Amino acid sequence: MTNELDGVAVFVQVVEAGSFTLAAERLHLTRSAIGKVISRLEARLGVRLLHRTTRSHTLTEAGRVYYDRCVRALAELDAGAAEVESGLSEPRGRLRVSVPIAFGHQCVAPVLFGLARQHPKLQIDISFSDRAVDLIEEHFDLAVRIGDLRDTTRLEARRLGTQHLSIGASASYLAQYGKPVALEDFAGHTGISYSRNGTASAWQVLDADGSERELPITRQLSLDDVQAIADAGIAGLGLVYLPCWLLERHIAAGKLVAVRDLCGPRPLPIHVVWPKTPYLPSKTRCAVNALIADIPKLKLG
């Protein structure tokens, strides 16, 4: 008997990915294999679902109708599977997680490594990126986000903590240039800045009276990775303005020295987020619970 669902998930992925190539990457198949699946599906249905060119494809009218039905059918299947799975005691299956690069390496990955050891049937796929992925479109089960949440209509969230900023430097740098105390003391000091798209972030701090001020530092290096900034600070190239969860690790290791603690004017919330669903799969629930239990134990601020 012909399997009526054969090729449906691939067809939906092709439509949502926008190209056979991207769909092949997401499904870990070759582009030719994707093309064959779609061709067999069209042959079985007796209609053309996609207008194909060498570079792109668009849905036919029949393809649009079929796509809408397929999305609803797959959503029902996912809900059913999640409802059944939620009653299972052992988390299993593939769990796709998106995490910020540095925070993910330092704080999130160790928690997920422990989860992998605890649940051998759980297959964890971690993607390290500072880009805010679209969990639904890109098929992630959950993500860790630092900063204000933008999409609260489609996502559930639990707060993990708050990211505070502090200033540090190597002992060798401070021995050569002195340790700044008052805000005016920072004038003439070199700061290693965080930059994004060629624009360096200002070092905004709170004064003793609670007002916000920009530190008068000299910028020689600008980097778009906080771990690289920490490495430059350890090398004695200047002051660093870093999240406490990263700076504290290097202070504890004796590589950096605290200069000014918890001085950022606007601490940022840290959340774990996942797509809204009536039934949360056990694989997702156990990961969320592990992060809620372990991340707050870290010195975030």
XYZ file of C-alpha atoms in Angstrom:
301
model
C 0.000 0.000 0.000
C 1.358 3.411 -0.952
C 2.395 5.541 2.000
C 0.360 8.728 1.573
C 2.800 10.660 3.763
C 5.849 9.676 1.716
C 7.570 12.873 0.605
C 5.192 15.236 2.410
C 7.714 16.418 5.008
C 10.341 16.896 2.301
C 7.884 18.908 0.175
C 7.029 21.179 3.128
C 10.714 21.664 3.902
C 11.456 22.596 0.265
C 8.695 25.220 0.299
C 9.768 26.695 3.646
C 13.475 26.636 2.831
C 12.931 28.408 -0.488
C 15.370 26.198 -2.380
C 16.228 22.561 -2.960
C 19.794 23.239 -1.843
C 18.869 24.682 1.561
C 16.259 21.979 2.112
C 18.890 19.350 1.342
C 21.234 20.891 3.932
C 18.536 20.936 6.599
C 17.473 17.347 5.896
C 21.034 16.074 5.435
C 20.243 14.800 1.922
C 21.651 15.539 -1.511
C 19.925 18.015 -3.817
C 19.278 15.259 -6.344
C 17.646 13.106 -3.670
C 15.322 15.988 -2.786
C 14.428 16.424 -6.461
C 13.588 12.740 -6.822
C 11.318 12.801 -3.773
C 9.373 15.778 -5.148
C 9.125 14.182 -8.604
C 7.750 10.942 -7.130
C 5.253 12.919 -5.044
C 4.039 14.830 -8.105
C 3.765 11.606 -10.105
C 1.704 9.960 -7.359
C -0.633 12.966 -7.100
C -0.812 13.488 -10.859
C -0.194 17.255 -10.590
C 2.751 19.636 -10.686
C 3.375 21.151 -7.274
C 6.300 23.443 -8.105
C 7.329 25.618 -11.043
C 11.075 24.943 -11.168
C 13.887 26.946 -12.756
C 17.649 26.471 -12.448
C 17.791 28.951 -9.554
C 14.431 28.947 -7.796
C 10.983 27.439 -7.552
C 7.461 28.700 -6.884
C 4.299 26.896 -5.879
C 1.674 26.114 -8.467
C -1.946 26.721 -7.544
C -2.329 23.025 -6.756
C 0.954 23.146 -4.857
C -0.307 25.974 -2.642
C -3.485 24.066 -1.750
C -1.519 20.885 -1.066
C 1.121 22.723 0.979
C -1.491 24.266 3.280
C -3.051 20.857 3.876
C 0.341 19.247 4.484
C 1.343 21.840 7.064
C -1.855 21.230 9.030
C -1.456 17.458 8.784
C 2.155 17.523 9.972
C 1.239 19.853 12.830
C -1.403 17.356 13.969
C 1.098 14.513 13.744
C 3.671 16.513 15.741
C 1.081 17.340 18.395
C 0.065 13.703 18.616
C 3.649 12.527 18.886
C 4.411 15.157 21.516
C 1.333 14.175 23.532
C 2.401 10.536 23.497
C 6.048 11.387 24.126
C 5.176 13.656 27.045
C 4.084 10.562 28.923
C 7.380 8.777 28.345
C 9.862 8.800 31.193
C 12.972 8.687 29.009
C 13.701 11.728 26.768
C 14.652 10.614 23.281
C 15.017 11.834 19.724
C 16.800 14.799 18.165
C 16.900 18.058 20.123
C 18.024 21.122 18.133
C 19.276 24.000 20.282
C 20.487 27.471 19.245
C 22.801 29.297 21.648
C 24.927 32.496 21.598
C 28.531 31.713 20.724
C 30.474 32.633 23.868
C 27.677 32.139 26.422
C 26.808 28.893 24.687
C 30.362 27.549 24.918
C 30.945 28.684 28.489
C 27.569 28.209 30.154
C 24.985 26.309 28.079
C 26.986 23.535 26.424
C 28.224 22.030 29.736
C 24.602 21.681 30.887
C 23.619 19.973 27.637
C 26.683 17.716 27.793
C 25.473 16.548 31.191
C 22.025 15.968 29.710
C 23.552 13.814 26.966
C 25.365 11.709 29.532
C 22.188 11.310 31.563
C 19.939 10.407 28.596
C 21.727 8.230 26.005
C 18.661 8.109 23.717
C 18.689 11.906 23.386
C 20.478 13.272 20.301
C 21.481 16.891 20.933
C 22.339 19.187 18.026
C 23.807 22.520 19.251
C 24.148 25.479 16.878
C 26.429 28.326 18.067
C 25.409 31.679 16.613
C 24.822 35.218 17.855
C 22.030 35.525 15.288
C 18.479 35.304 16.656
C 17.272 32.299 14.688
C 13.621 31.794 13.770
C 12.884 28.703 15.844
C 9.795 27.712 13.872
C 11.057 28.371 10.346
C 14.478 26.846 11.053
C 13.125 23.923 13.087
C 14.849 24.505 16.418
C 13.365 22.985 19.558
C 14.675 25.696 21.849
C 17.130 28.580 22.066
C 18.921 30.654 24.675
C 18.605 34.409 24.149
C 20.424 37.323 25.807
C 18.524 40.609 25.643
C 14.904 41.681 25.371
C 12.627 39.160 23.678
C 11.073 40.309 20.422
C 8.692 37.534 19.393
C 6.524 36.773 22.414
C 3.430 35.723 20.468
C 4.832 32.483 19.061
C 7.298 31.587 21.807
C 7.239 30.450 25.411
C 10.070 31.676 27.650
C 11.596 31.114 31.067
C 14.113 33.499 32.559
C 17.501 32.026 33.391
C 19.172 35.085 34.864
C 20.519 38.550 34.134
C 23.720 39.484 32.340
C 25.709 42.250 34.053
C 28.848 43.945 32.733
C 32.105 44.614 34.552
C 35.519 46.002 33.604
C 38.768 44.097 34.007
C 42.360 44.023 32.820
C 45.482 41.942 33.120
C 47.820 42.528 36.081
C 50.600 43.433 33.646
C 48.495 46.165 32.019
C 47.524 47.674 35.372
C 51.128 47.536 36.576
C 52.193 49.572 33.541
C 49.308 52.051 33.279
C 47.739 52.094 36.730
C 44.286 51.079 37.906
C 41.527 53.623 37.152
C 39.206 54.335 40.059
C 37.144 57.444 39.306
C 35.493 57.721 35.899
C 37.907 60.509 34.953
C 40.817 58.102 35.541
C 39.808 56.127 32.430
C 40.928 58.986 30.166
C 44.052 57.866 28.339
C 43.444 54.168 29.027
C 43.101 51.773 26.108
C 39.889 49.780 25.901
C 39.297 46.699 23.764
C 35.863 47.300 22.257
C 33.079 45.065 21.081
C 32.064 45.919 17.527
C 29.266 44.775 15.227
C 29.178 45.594 11.526
C 32.121 47.949 11.902
C 30.550 50.005 14.708
C 32.204 49.858 18.134
C 29.949 49.892 21.189
C 30.348 52.789 23.622
C 31.406 51.997 27.175
C 28.373 53.306 29.035
C 28.554 53.010 32.830
C 26.661 54.290 35.855
C 28.180 57.127 37.863
C 28.012 57.255 41.670
C 24.785 59.295 41.464
C 23.158 56.757 39.143
C 23.526 58.810 35.971
C 24.745 57.184 32.781
C 28.112 58.254 31.391
C 30.409 57.168 28.594
C 33.958 56.282 29.604
C 36.643 58.335 27.808
C 38.751 55.386 26.647
C 41.041 55.098 23.644
C 40.155 52.293 21.221
C 42.938 50.446 19.474
C 41.264 47.071 18.996
C 37.624 46.361 18.136
C 36.441 42.749 17.990
C 33.058 41.121 17.393
C 33.592 38.219 19.798
C 33.661 38.578 23.589
C 36.026 35.652 24.088
C 38.491 37.277 21.683
C 38.165 40.501 23.719
C 38.981 38.543 26.877
C 42.005 36.980 25.151
C 43.267 40.424 24.115
C 42.842 41.658 27.673
C 44.769 38.679 29.015
C 47.540 39.569 26.550
C 47.782 43.001 28.241
C 46.432 45.018 25.311
C 43.957 47.073 27.320
C 40.911 47.193 29.576
C 37.997 44.865 28.786
C 34.275 45.491 29.309
C 32.756 42.029 29.565
C 29.774 40.052 30.855
C 30.401 38.920 34.438
C 29.938 35.242 33.554
C 33.001 35.475 31.299
C 35.148 37.948 33.238
C 34.743 36.038 36.516
C 36.130 32.855 34.963
C 39.339 34.606 33.965
C 39.592 36.396 37.321
C 39.247 33.052 39.119
C 41.995 31.632 36.883
C 44.286 34.552 37.742
C 44.388 35.823 34.145
C 42.449 39.072 34.688
C 41.844 41.473 37.566
C 38.571 43.245 38.385
C 38.683 47.009 37.779
C 35.026 48.057 38.153
C 32.208 45.614 39.044
C 28.610 45.616 37.842
C 28.978 48.976 36.172
C 26.804 48.546 33.077
C 23.752 50.810 32.995
C 21.333 48.223 31.610
C 21.629 44.558 32.601
C 20.213 42.179 29.998
C 17.787 39.331 30.689
C 18.747 35.772 29.718
C 15.938 33.442 28.641
C 15.418 29.964 27.294
C 12.683 30.059 24.641
C 10.789 27.457 22.622
C 7.839 27.435 20.193
C 4.412 27.495 21.798
C 2.805 24.074 21.725
C -0.059 22.374 23.603
C 2.212 19.458 24.487
C 5.875 20.018 25.301
C 7.925 16.951 24.284
C 9.865 15.330 27.103
C 13.159 15.993 25.283
C 12.457 19.730 25.316
C 11.080 19.763 28.832
C 14.113 18.014 30.310
C 16.475 20.466 28.572
C 14.488 23.488 29.774
C 14.408 22.123 33.328
C 18.159 21.440 33.294
C 18.929 24.981 32.110
C 16.579 26.501 34.698
C 18.264 24.453 37.415
C 21.912 24.987 36.442
C 22.346 28.366 34.704
C 21.283 30.467 37.748
C 24.049 28.766 39.771
C 26.624 30.555 37.608
C 27.911 34.008 38.555
C 26.061 36.053 35.941
C 26.288 39.278 37.862
